mmCIF file of N, CA and C in Angstrom:
data_model
loop_
_atom_site.group_PDB
_atom_site.id
_atom_site.type_symbol
_atom_site.label_atom_id
_atom_site.label_comp_id
_atom_site.label_asym_id
_atom_site.label_seq_id
_atom_site.Cartn_x
_atom_site.Cartn_y
_atom_site.Cartn_z
ATOM 1 N N UNK A 1 -7.633 -2.322 -20.484
ATOM 2 C CA UNK A 1 -7.752 -2.661 -22.044
ATOM 3 C C UNK A 1 -7.323 -3.994 -21.895
ATOM 4 N N UNK A 2 -7.741 -4.899 -22.812
ATOM 5 C CA UNK A 2 -7.524 -6.146 -22.852
ATOM 6 C C UNK A 2 -6.894 -6.079 -24.180
ATOM 7 N N UNK A 3 -5.697 -7.149 -24.371
ATOM 8 C CA UNK A 3 -4.863 -7.603 -25.334
ATOM 9 C C UNK A 3 -5.148 -9.033 -25.669
ATOM 10 N N UNK A 4 -4.533 -9.707 -26.675
ATOM 11 C CA UNK A 4 -4.801 -10.812 -27.057
ATOM 12 C C UNK A 4 -4.236 -11.850 -25.939
ATOM 13 N N UNK A 5 -5.030 -12.690 -25.876
ATOM 14 C CA UNK A 5 -4.512 -13.837 -24.916
ATOM 15 C C UNK A 5 -3.240 -14.566 -25.232
ATOM 16 N N UNK A 6 -2.388 -14.877 -24.344
ATOM 17 C CA UNK A 6 -1.012 -15.770 -24.513
ATOM 18 C C UNK A 6 -0.950 -16.715 -23.430
ATOM 19 N N UNK A 7 -0.374 -17.805 -24.189
ATOM 20 C CA UNK A 7 -0.316 -18.847 -23.200
ATOM 21 C C UNK A 7 0.984 -18.638 -22.109
ATOM 22 N N UNK A 8 0.632 -18.750 -21.075
ATOM 23 C CA UNK A 8 1.563 -18.607 -19.951
ATOM 24 C C UNK A 8 2.365 -19.829 -19.581
ATOM 25 N N UNK A 9 1.492 -21.073 -18.984
ATOM 26 C CA UNK A 9 1.951 -22.048 -18.326
ATOM 27 C C UNK A 9 0.689 -22.967 -18.149
ATOM 28 N N UNK A 10 1.016 -24.328 -17.930
ATOM 29 C CA UNK A 10 0.110 -25.249 -17.490
ATOM 30 C C UNK A 10 -0.657 -25.036 -16.146
ATOM 31 N N UNK A 11 -1.828 -24.978 -15.823
ATOM 32 C CA UNK A 11 -2.482 -24.903 -14.520
ATOM 33 C C UNK A 11 -1.598 -25.712 -13.471
ATOM 34 N N UNK A 12 -1.263 -26.981 -13.986
ATOM 35 C CA UNK A 12 -0.325 -27.969 -13.012
ATOM 36 C C UNK A 12 0.945 -27.263 -12.767
ATOM 37 N N UNK A 13 1.346 -26.206 -13.301
ATOM 38 C CA UNK A 13 2.756 -25.741 -12.880
ATOM 39 C C UNK A 13 2.492 -24.638 -11.789
ATOM 40 N N UNK A 14 1.246 -24.307 -11.289
ATOM 41 C CA UNK A 14 1.210 -23.183 -10.283
ATOM 42 C C UNK A 14 0.540 -24.163 -9.038
ATOM 43 N N UNK A 15 0.769 -23.620 -7.834
ATOM 44 C CA UNK A 15 0.332 -24.068 -6.454
ATOM 45 C C UNK A 15 -0.739 -23.155 -5.792
ATOM 46 N N UNK A 16 -1.614 -23.714 -5.296
ATOM 47 C CA UNK A 16 -2.577 -22.770 -4.468
ATOM 48 C C UNK A 16 -1.751 -22.150 -3.192
ATOM 49 N N UNK A 17 -1.950 -20.705 -3.246
ATOM 50 C CA UNK A 17 -1.278 -20.029 -2.051
ATOM 51 C C UNK A 17 0.292 -19.519 -2.389
ATOM 52 N N UNK A 18 0.847 -19.738 -3.680
ATOM 53 C CA UNK A 18 1.954 -19.309 -4.113
ATOM 54 C C UNK A 18 1.936 -18.530 -5.103
ATOM 55 N N UNK A 19 3.077 -17.595 -5.471
ATOM 56 C CA UNK A 19 3.197 -16.501 -6.474
ATOM 57 C C UNK A 19 4.366 -17.101 -7.076
ATOM 58 N N UNK A 20 4.211 -17.105 -8.512
ATOM 59 C CA UNK A 20 5.319 -17.654 -9.600
ATOM 60 C C UNK A 20 5.371 -16.524 -10.594
ATOM 61 N N UNK A 21 6.589 -16.373 -10.863
ATOM 62 C CA UNK A 21 6.649 -15.467 -11.890
ATOM 63 C C UNK A 21 7.264 -15.705 -13.228
ATOM 64 N N UNK A 22 6.759 -15.240 -14.577
ATOM 65 C CA UNK A 22 6.752 -15.607 -15.873
ATOM 66 C C UNK A 22 7.314 -14.310 -16.685
ATOM 67 N N UNK A 23 7.633 -14.751 -17.695
ATOM 68 C CA UNK A 23 7.991 -13.608 -18.978
ATOM 69 C C UNK A 23 7.137 -14.044 -20.067
ATOM 70 N N UNK A 24 6.334 -13.003 -20.537
ATOM 71 C CA UNK A 24 5.458 -13.078 -22.002
ATOM 72 C C UNK A 24 5.440 -11.786 -22.491
ATOM 73 N N UNK A 25 5.447 -12.145 -23.691
ATOM 74 C CA UNK A 25 5.586 -10.830 -24.818
ATOM 75 C C UNK A 25 6.143 -9.647 -24.313
ATOM 76 N N UNK A 26 7.393 -9.939 -23.659
ATOM 77 C CA UNK A 26 7.987 -8.625 -23.302
ATOM 78 C C UNK A 26 7.896 -8.436 -22.178
ATOM 79 N N UNK A 27 7.156 -8.788 -21.083
ATOM 80 C CA UNK A 27 6.460 -8.418 -20.096
ATOM 81 C C UNK A 27 6.742 -9.337 -18.948
ATOM 82 N N UNK A 28 6.998 -8.940 -17.652
ATOM 83 C CA UNK A 28 7.308 -9.741 -16.611
ATOM 84 C C UNK A 28 6.020 -9.867 -15.678
ATOM 85 N N UNK A 29 5.527 -10.609 -15.548
ATOM 86 C CA UNK A 29 4.346 -11.106 -14.732
ATOM 87 C C UNK A 29 4.436 -12.100 -13.609
ATOM 88 N N UNK A 30 3.374 -11.872 -12.704
ATOM 89 C CA UNK A 30 3.186 -12.887 -11.627
ATOM 90 C C UNK A 30 1.818 -13.436 -11.790
ATOM 91 N N UNK A 31 1.778 -15.096 -11.878
ATOM 92 C CA UNK A 31 0.560 -15.720 -11.484
ATOM 93 C C UNK A 31 0.389 -15.917 -9.967
ATOM 94 N N UNK A 32 -0.810 -16.243 -9.276
ATOM 95 C CA UNK A 32 -0.967 -16.507 -8.048
ATOM 96 C C UNK A 32 -2.346 -17.232 -8.089
ATOM 97 N N UNK A 33 -2.443 -18.212 -7.157
ATOM 98 C CA UNK A 33 -3.812 -18.992 -7.023
ATOM 99 C C UNK A 33 -4.359 -18.697 -5.920
ATOM 100 N N UNK A 34 -5.702 -18.174 -5.652
ATOM 101 C CA UNK A 34 -6.027 -18.270 -4.205
ATOM 102 C C UNK A 34 -7.549 -18.480 -4.204
ATOM 103 N N UNK A 35 -7.810 -19.323 -3.494
ATOM 104 C CA UNK A 35 -9.212 -20.077 -3.383
ATOM 105 C C UNK A 35 -9.688 -20.621 -4.737
ATOM 106 N N UNK A 36 -8.473 -20.952 -5.419
ATOM 107 C CA UNK A 36 -8.822 -21.765 -6.915
ATOM 108 C C UNK A 36 -8.993 -20.816 -7.950
ATOM 109 N N UNK A 37 -8.740 -19.752 -7.674
ATOM 110 C CA UNK A 37 -8.851 -18.728 -8.791
ATOM 111 C C UNK A 37 -7.494 -18.464 -9.122
ATOM 112 N N UNK A 38 -7.244 -18.210 -10.586
ATOM 113 C CA UNK A 38 -5.589 -17.771 -11.061
ATOM 114 C C UNK A 38 -5.903 -16.244 -11.487
ATOM 115 N N UNK A 39 -4.631 -15.453 -11.017
ATOM 116 C CA UNK A 39 -4.831 -14.128 -10.920
ATOM 117 C C UNK A 39 -3.455 -13.654 -11.538
ATOM 118 N N UNK A 40 -3.552 -12.685 -12.415
ATOM 119 C CA UNK A 40 -2.234 -12.280 -13.055
ATOM 120 C C UNK A 40 -2.162 -10.731 -12.488
ATOM 121 N N UNK A 41 -0.668 -10.400 -12.585
ATOM 122 C CA UNK A 41 -0.229 -9.206 -12.238
ATOM 123 C C UNK A 41 1.199 -8.812 -12.424
ATOM 124 N N UNK A 42 1.269 -7.502 -12.842
ATOM 125 C CA UNK A 42 2.860 -7.117 -13.161
ATOM 126 C C UNK A 42 3.565 -7.630 -12.019
ATOM 127 N N UNK A 43 4.954 -7.830 -12.401
ATOM 128 C CA UNK A 43 6.121 -8.649 -11.292
ATOM 129 C C UNK A 43 6.503 -7.448 -10.403
ATOM 130 N N UNK A 44 6.680 -6.230 -10.870
ATOM 131 C CA UNK A 44 7.576 -5.381 -9.945
ATOM 132 C C UNK A 44 6.959 -4.579 -9.226
ATOM 133 N N UNK A 45 7.395 -4.403 -7.992
ATOM 134 C CA UNK A 45 6.725 -3.429 -6.823
ATOM 135 C C UNK A 45 6.721 -1.868 -7.334
ATOM 136 N N UNK A 46 6.036 -1.449 -7.326
ATOM 137 C CA UNK A 46 5.961 0.149 -7.557
ATOM 138 C C UNK A 46 6.714 0.933 -6.858
ATOM 139 N N UNK A 47 7.263 0.387 -5.473
ATOM 140 C CA UNK A 47 8.077 1.275 -4.551
ATOM 141 C C UNK A 47 9.429 0.868 -4.866
ATOM 142 N N UNK A 48 9.999 -0.083 -5.307
ATOM 143 C CA UNK A 48 11.481 -0.221 -5.176
ATOM 144 C C UNK A 48 11.910 -0.989 -6.473
ATOM 145 N N UNK A 49 10.861 -1.507 -7.094
ATOM 146 C CA UNK A 49 11.161 -2.598 -8.095
ATOM 147 C C UNK A 49 11.504 -3.798 -7.577
ATOM 148 N N UNK A 50 10.754 -4.443 -6.372
ATOM 149 C CA UNK A 50 11.114 -5.707 -6.026
ATOM 150 C C UNK A 50 10.395 -6.910 -6.760
ATOM 151 N N UNK A 51 11.001 -7.823 -6.894
ATOM 152 C CA UNK A 51 10.346 -9.094 -7.624
ATOM 153 C C UNK A 51 9.047 -9.632 -7.023
ATOM 154 N N UNK A 52 7.995 -9.428 -7.249
ATOM 155 C CA UNK A 52 6.798 -10.030 -6.681
ATOM 156 C C UNK A 52 6.707 -11.509 -6.443
ATOM 157 N N UNK A 53 7.462 -11.890 -7.770
ATOM 158 C CA UNK A 53 7.732 -13.492 -7.858
ATOM 159 C C UNK A 53 8.320 -14.024 -6.648
ATOM 160 N N UNK A 54 9.133 -13.496 -6.011
ATOM 161 C CA UNK A 54 9.708 -13.710 -4.747
ATOM 162 C C UNK A 54 9.014 -13.591 -3.542
ATOM 163 N N UNK A 55 7.924 -12.762 -3.529
ATOM 164 C CA UNK A 55 7.065 -12.638 -2.412
ATOM 165 C C UNK A 55 6.108 -13.631 -2.055
ATOM 166 N N UNK A 56 5.314 -13.474 -0.940
ATOM 167 C CA UNK A 56 4.227 -14.188 -0.501
ATOM 168 C C UNK A 56 2.745 -13.889 -0.818
ATOM 169 N N UNK A 57 2.138 -14.736 -0.951
ATOM 170 C CA UNK A 57 0.659 -14.696 -1.101
ATOM 171 C C UNK A 57 0.001 -14.835 0.260
ATOM 172 N N UNK A 58 -0.654 -13.666 0.566
ATOM 173 C CA UNK A 58 -1.448 -13.934 1.928
ATOM 174 C C UNK A 58 -2.976 -13.275 1.768
ATOM 175 N N UNK A 59 -3.937 -13.924 2.234
ATOM 176 C CA UNK A 59 -5.055 -13.183 2.260
ATOM 177 C C UNK A 59 -5.560 -12.498 1.219
ATOM 178 N N UNK A 60 -5.305 -12.673 -0.064
ATOM 179 C CA UNK A 60 -5.631 -11.902 -0.966
ATOM 180 C C UNK A 60 -4.919 -10.555 -1.594
ATOM 181 N N UNK A 61 -3.607 -10.858 -1.221
ATOM 182 C CA UNK A 61 -2.637 -9.842 -1.388
ATOM 183 C C UNK A 61 -1.183 -10.416 -1.515
ATOM 184 N N UNK A 62 -0.457 -9.791 -2.530
ATOM 185 C CA UNK A 62 1.084 -10.266 -2.686
ATOM 186 C C UNK A 62 1.742 -9.554 -1.777
ATOM 187 N N UNK A 63 3.017 -10.134 -1.266
ATOM 188 C CA UNK A 63 3.836 -9.203 -0.260
ATOM 189 C C UNK A 63 5.258 -9.103 -0.928
ATOM 190 N N UNK A 64 5.630 -7.722 -1.397
ATOM 191 C CA UNK A 64 6.896 -7.584 -1.886
ATOM 192 C C UNK A 64 7.925 -8.092 -0.985
ATOM 193 N N UNK A 65 8.991 -8.974 -1.234
ATOM 194 C CA UNK A 65 9.774 -9.344 -0.535
ATOM 195 C C UNK A 65 10.991 -7.988 -0.128
ATOM 196 N N UNK A 66 11.178 -7.084 -0.750
ATOM 197 C CA UNK A 66 12.129 -6.013 -0.200
ATOM 198 C C UNK A 66 11.650 -5.047 0.763
ATOM 199 N N UNK A 67 10.530 -4.595 0.919
ATOM 200 C CA UNK A 67 10.095 -3.786 1.784
ATOM 201 C C UNK A 67 8.854 -3.868 2.295
ATOM 202 N N UNK A 68 8.118 -5.090 2.149
ATOM 203 C CA UNK A 68 6.788 -5.375 2.747
ATOM 204 C C UNK A 68 5.762 -4.561 2.133
ATOM 205 N N UNK A 69 5.511 -4.016 0.934
ATOM 206 C CA UNK A 69 4.579 -3.463 0.392
ATOM 207 C C UNK A 69 3.670 -4.607 0.174
ATOM 208 N N UNK A 70 2.247 -4.382 -0.013
ATOM 209 C CA UNK A 70 1.192 -5.334 -0.223
ATOM 210 C C UNK A 70 0.426 -4.821 -1.350
ATOM 211 N N UNK A 71 0.237 -5.923 -2.223
ATOM 212 C CA UNK A 71 -0.913 -5.580 -3.431
ATOM 213 C C UNK A 71 -1.860 -6.420 -3.652
ATOM 214 N N UNK A 72 -2.980 -5.966 -3.803
ATOM 215 C CA UNK A 72 -4.413 -6.851 -3.913
ATOM 216 C C UNK A 72 -4.424 -7.490 -5.231
ATOM 217 N N UNK A 73 -4.446 -8.704 -5.290
ATOM 218 C CA UNK A 73 -4.014 -9.533 -6.307
ATOM 219 C C UNK A 73 -5.640 -9.684 -7.547
ATOM 220 N N UNK A 74 -6.551 -9.004 -6.919
ATOM 221 C CA UNK A 74 -7.582 -8.764 -7.856
ATOM 222 C C UNK A 74 -7.593 -7.532 -8.532
ATOM 223 N N UNK A 75 -7.111 -6.688 -7.704
ATOM 224 C CA UNK A 75 -7.236 -5.025 -8.527
ATOM 225 C C UNK A 75 -5.936 -4.505 -8.801
ATOM 226 N N UNK A 76 -5.148 -5.110 -8.116
ATOM 227 C CA UNK A 76 -3.590 -4.478 -8.205
ATOM 228 C C UNK A 76 -3.087 -3.251 -7.326
ATOM 229 N N UNK A 77 -4.169 -2.907 -6.652
ATOM 230 C CA UNK A 77 -4.245 -1.801 -5.557
ATOM 231 C C UNK A 77 -3.109 -2.026 -4.682
ATOM 232 N N UNK A 78 -2.184 -0.668 -4.441
ATOM 233 C CA UNK A 78 -1.314 -0.871 -3.169
ATOM 234 C C UNK A 78 -1.958 -0.934 -1.948
ATOM 235 N N UNK A 79 -2.011 -1.681 -1.340
ATOM 236 C CA UNK A 79 -2.809 -1.629 0.139
ATOM 237 C C UNK A 79 -1.921 -1.479 1.444
ATOM 238 N N UNK A 80 -0.733 -1.530 1.206
ATOM 239 C CA UNK A 80 0.060 -1.294 2.400
ATOM 240 C C UNK A 80 1.582 -0.706 1.773
ATOM 241 N N UNK A 81 1.843 0.546 2.675
ATOM 242 C CA UNK A 81 3.334 0.929 2.645
ATOM 243 C C UNK A 81 4.292 0.385 2.757
ATOM 244 N N UNK A 82 5.254 0.468 1.908
ATOM 245 C CA UNK A 82 5.572 1.904 1.368
ATOM 246 C C UNK A 82 5.121 2.306 -0.088
ATOM 247 N N UNK A 83 4.713 1.316 -0.644
ATOM 248 C CA UNK A 83 4.046 1.297 -2.011
ATOM 249 C C UNK A 83 2.614 2.262 -1.953
ATOM 250 N N UNK A 84 2.549 3.183 -2.639
ATOM 251 C CA UNK A 84 1.426 4.087 -2.914
ATOM 252 C C UNK A 84 0.472 3.772 -4.243
ATOM 253 N N UNK A 85 1.533 3.163 -5.448
ATOM 254 C CA UNK A 85 0.953 3.268 -6.638
ATOM 255 C C UNK A 85 0.682 1.781 -6.913
ATOM 256 N N UNK A 86 -0.840 1.407 -7.419
ATOM 257 C CA UNK A 86 -0.917 0.130 -7.727
ATOM 258 C C UNK A 86 -0.304 -0.533 -8.773
ATOM 259 N N UNK A 87 -0.220 -1.810 -9.092
ATOM 260 C CA UNK A 87 0.298 -2.418 -10.306
ATOM 261 C C UNK A 87 -0.747 -2.788 -11.150
ATOM 262 N N UNK A 88 -0.468 -3.207 -12.479
ATOM 263 C CA UNK A 88 -1.441 -3.651 -13.526
ATOM 264 C C UNK A 88 -1.827 -5.374 -13.441
ATOM 265 N N UNK A 89 -3.181 -5.318 -13.706
ATOM 266 C CA UNK A 89 -3.674 -6.953 -13.488
ATOM 267 C C UNK A 89 -4.049 -7.030 -14.798
ATOM 268 N N UNK A 90 -4.221 -8.187 -15.059
ATOM 269 C CA UNK A 90 -4.650 -8.834 -16.451
ATOM 270 C C UNK A 90 -5.573 -9.931 -16.327
ATOM 271 N N UNK A 91 -6.383 -9.812 -17.308
ATOM 272 C CA UNK A 91 -7.600 -10.924 -17.729
ATOM 273 C C UNK A 91 -6.961 -12.252 -17.280
ATOM 274 N N UNK A 92 -7.395 -13.393 -16.860
ATOM 275 C CA UNK A 92 -6.897 -14.911 -17.312
ATOM 276 C C UNK A 92 -8.126 -15.561 -17.386
ATOM 277 N N UNK A 93 -7.655 -16.658 -18.419
ATOM 278 C CA UNK A 93 -8.691 -17.784 -18.919
ATOM 279 C C UNK A 93 -8.094 -19.204 -18.807
ATOM 280 N N UNK A 94 -8.586 -20.203 -18.554
ATOM 281 C CA UNK A 94 -8.194 -21.501 -18.485
ATOM 282 C C UNK A 94 -8.710 -22.245 -19.510
ATOM 283 N N UNK A 95 -7.881 -22.889 -20.532
ATOM 284 C CA UNK A 95 -8.767 -23.725 -21.321
ATOM 285 C C UNK A 95 -7.787 -25.276 -21.317
ATOM 286 N N UNK A 96 -8.540 -26.054 -21.273
ATOM 287 C CA UNK A 96 -8.004 -27.447 -21.465
ATOM 288 C C UNK A 96 -6.551 -27.264 -20.549
ATOM 289 N N UNK A 97 -6.691 -26.837 -19.369
ATOM 290 C CA UNK A 97 -5.484 -27.147 -18.193
ATOM 291 C C UNK A 97 -4.376 -26.262 -18.739
ATOM 292 N N UNK A 98 -4.612 -25.154 -19.400
ATOM 293 C CA UNK A 98 -3.487 -24.351 -19.820
ATOM 294 C C UNK A 98 -4.048 -22.964 -19.364
ATOM 295 N N UNK A 99 -3.094 -22.226 -18.984
ATOM 296 C CA UNK A 99 -3.257 -20.466 -18.235
ATOM 297 C C UNK A 99 -3.000 -19.976 -19.422
ATOM 298 N N UNK A 100 -4.031 -18.726 -19.894
ATOM 299 C CA UNK A 100 -3.846 -17.776 -20.744
ATOM 300 C C UNK A 100 -3.978 -16.510 -20.331
ATOM 301 N N UNK A 101 -3.326 -15.383 -20.379
ATOM 302 C CA UNK A 101 -3.356 -14.171 -19.906
ATOM 303 C C UNK A 101 -3.551 -12.907 -21.271
ATOM 304 N N UNK A 102 -4.531 -12.097 -20.835
ATOM 305 C CA UNK A 102 -4.579 -11.182 -22.040
ATOM 306 C C UNK A 102 -3.904 -9.829 -21.527
ATOM 307 N N UNK A 103 -2.540 -9.797 -22.198
ATOM 308 C CA UNK A 103 -1.581 -8.812 -21.871
ATOM 309 C C UNK A 103 -1.922 -7.455 -22.725
ATOM 310 N N UNK A 104 -1.914 -6.425 -21.948
ATOM 311 C CA UNK A 104 -2.359 -5.143 -22.371
ATOM 312 C C UNK A 104 -1.530 -4.751 -23.550
ATOM 313 N N UNK A 105 -2.203 -3.947 -24.625
ATOM 314 C CA UNK A 105 -1.177 -3.924 -25.751
ATOM 315 C C UNK A 105 -0.665 -2.543 -25.632
#
């Protein structure tokens, strides 16, 4: 489900290969840039509530800093234990150098 697009940050606030957390419309999300594309996901690991904004981005997945669970940045799927439940992903658009995310209603 797509919600209204909300401005999160400027594209210049993000760096290739890094994950950064943001708060918007009562949600905690992370943004990641991989191969020039920006991805948005929920911030908390489904295994133990780890802050994915403190995790690492590697080969298309973000790694939870607590126990090493991996989540696919495109789909949100849990791809390495101990997490078995995926996380929400969000549509992203870039306009005039600003990053907007469609937060679910």
